[in-house]
Each structure stands twice: as C-alpha cells, then as structure tokens.
mmCIF file of C-alpha atoms in Angstrom:
data_model
loop_
_atom_site.group_PDB
_atom_site.id
_atom_site.type_symbol
_atom_site.label_atom_id
_atom_site.label_comp_id
_atom_site.label_asym_id
_atom_site.label_seq_id
_atom_site.Cartn_x
_atom_site.Cartn_y
_atom_site.Cartn_z
ATOM 1 C CA MET R 1 28.408 12.970 -3.543
ATOM 2 C CA ASN R 2 30.639 15.995 -3.471
ATOM 3 C CA ALA R 3 34.053 16.441 -5.072
ATOM 4 C CA ALA R 4 35.928 15.708 -1.829
ATOM 5 C CA THR R 5 34.033 12.448 -1.318
ATOM 6 C CA ASP R 6 34.560 11.458 -4.959
ATOM 7 C CA ARG R 7 38.297 12.036 -4.589
ATOM 8 C CA GLN R 8 38.366 10.031 -1.353
ATOM 9 C CA TRP R 9 36.814 7.028 -3.106
ATOM 10 C CA ALA R 10 39.139 7.473 -6.094
ATOM 11 C CA VAL R 11 42.187 7.487 -3.790
ATOM 12 C CA ARG R 12 40.980 4.295 -2.087
ATOM 13 C CA ASP R 13 40.546 2.675 -5.494
ATOM 14 C CA ALA R 14 44.020 3.845 -6.539
ATOM 15 C CA VAL R 15 45.600 2.304 -3.424
ATOM 16 C CA LEU R 16 43.872 -1.013 -4.117
ATOM 17 C CA ARG R 17 44.936 -0.970 -7.786
ATOM 18 C CA TRP R 18 48.512 -0.168 -6.714
ATOM 19 C CA LEU R 19 48.533 -3.064 -4.244
ATOM 20 C CA LEU R 20 47.220 -5.441 -6.905
ATOM 21 C CA ALA R 21 49.895 -4.276 -9.353
ATOM 22 C CA LYS R 22 52.596 -4.735 -6.719
ATOM 23 C CA ALA R 23 51.284 -8.180 -5.770
ATOM 24 C CA THR R 24 51.439 -9.304 -9.402
ATOM 25 C CA GLU R 25 55.058 -8.061 -9.477
ATOM 26 C CA GLY R 26 55.814 -10.238 -6.443
ATOM 27 C CA TYR R 27 55.750 -7.568 -3.724
ATOM 28 C CA ARG R 28 53.614 -8.896 -0.891
ATOM 29 C CA SER R 29 53.670 -5.811 1.345
ATOM 30 C CA PRO R 30 55.193 -2.815 -0.461
ATOM 31 C CA ILE R 31 55.974 0.423 1.337
ATOM 32 C CA LEU R 32 53.002 2.788 1.106
ATOM 33 C CA ASP R 33 54.066 5.899 -0.797
ATOM 34 C CA ALA R 34 51.754 8.502 -2.351
ATOM 35 C CA HIS R 35 54.077 9.193 -5.289
ATOM 36 C CA ALA R 36 54.503 5.482 -6.066
ATOM 37 C CA VAL R 37 50.742 4.916 -5.915
ATOM 38 C CA GLY R 38 50.079 7.814 -8.288
ATOM 39 C CA GLU R 39 52.811 6.779 -10.705
ATOM 40 C CA THR R 40 51.779 3.113 -10.781
ATOM 41 C CA VAL R 41 48.083 3.742 -11.417
ATOM 42 C CA GLY R 42 48.531 6.724 -13.748
ATOM 43 C CA TRP R 43 46.896 9.211 -11.375
ATOM 44 C CA ALA R 44 45.873 12.249 -13.444
ATOM 45 C CA PRO R 45 44.145 14.618 -10.962
ATOM 46 C CA SER R 46 46.204 16.806 -8.640
ATOM 47 C CA PRO R 47 48.965 14.752 -6.962
ATOM 48 C CA LEU R 48 48.094 12.385 -4.163
ATOM 49 C CA THR R 49 49.129 13.513 -0.712
ATOM 50 C CA ARG R 50 50.648 11.363 2.001
ATOM 51 C CA ASP R 51 47.634 12.081 4.233
ATOM 52 C CA GLU R 52 45.142 11.018 1.538
ATOM 53 C CA VAL R 53 46.962 7.757 0.957
ATOM 54 C CA ALA R 54 47.294 7.130 4.707
ATOM 55 C CA ASP R 55 43.568 7.797 5.220
ATOM 56 C CA ALA R 56 42.732 5.497 2.309
ATOM 57 C CA SER R 57 44.895 2.698 3.725
ATOM 58 C CA ASN R 58 43.248 3.090 7.155
ATOM 59 C CA HIS R 59 39.779 2.910 5.598
ATOM 60 C CA LEU R 60 40.710 -0.154 3.526
ATOM 61 C CA TYR R 61 42.167 -1.785 6.659
ATOM 62 C CA ARG R 62 39.000 -1.122 8.696
ATOM 63 C CA GLU R 63 36.860 -2.550 5.872
ATOM 64 C CA GLY R 64 39.014 -5.678 5.594
ATOM 65 C CA TYR R 65 40.459 -5.005 2.126
ATOM 66 C CA VAL R 66 44.047 -4.744 3.346
ATOM 67 C CA ALA R 67 45.988 -6.323 6.179
ATOM 68 C CA GLY R 68 48.928 -4.918 8.059
ATOM 69 C CA VAL R 69 49.729 -2.872 11.131
ATOM 70 C CA PRO R 70 48.313 0.668 11.180
ATOM 71 C CA GLY R 71 50.591 3.384 12.545
ATOM 72 C CA MET R 72 49.595 6.627 14.204
ATOM 73 C CA GLY R 73 49.114 9.226 11.471
ATOM 74 C CA ILE R 74 50.802 7.174 8.728
ATOM 75 C CA GLY R 75 48.117 4.689 7.761
ATOM 76 C CA VAL R 76 49.198 1.119 7.107
ATOM 77 C CA PRO R 77 52.846 1.604 6.087
ATOM 78 C CA ARG R 78 53.246 -1.884 4.558
ATOM 79 C CA PRO R 79 49.764 -2.953 3.468
ATOM 80 C CA MET R 80 48.945 -6.361 2.016
ATOM 81 C CA LEU R 81 45.869 -7.280 0.047
ATOM 82 C CA ALA R 82 43.458 -9.197 2.236
ATOM 83 C CA VAL R 83 41.028 -11.820 0.953
ATOM 84 C CA ALA R 84 38.339 -9.152 0.488
ATOM 85 C CA GLY R 85 40.747 -6.949 -1.505
#
C-alpha cells in the first residue's frame, strides 16, 4: 500500500472509533465533523479534512458499517453505527 491508501484506511478507522465513542456517550447519530473526529480519537497525523471524513463515511456506508442518508459531496452527515460496524 502507499501512504495515501494507508491514510484513507486510517481515516475510515478513525470515523468508526469516533462513532463508537459517541454511541457509548449516548449519541446515536452525531453530526459528522472532521475536527470532532480527530479530537475524539486523538488523531496525530496532519489534521483530517472534511473531504477525507466525507469519503470515509461514504465508504463505510457502502460497506454496511454505518447507516444514514448520504448527501452530495458531504458524506453521511449524521452517521449511525450499523450492525456490521
């Protein structure tokens, strides 16, 4: 894998970890926000971008890890963990 692909997978993992943390806090479908994801999971590499987080949420939606309603260019703005997630 290359660095871009590694980061893509790391961002997807970060979004899932963020959703799990939010679910344990009682938030069923929190608002997707790159800064909040990075802060919650202790993201150390260069800051997450809105596009990266949106792409990650779209991928996780297509793979059945999150549920919600995808929006054009914004990913899944209020994702929920699905059974697979």
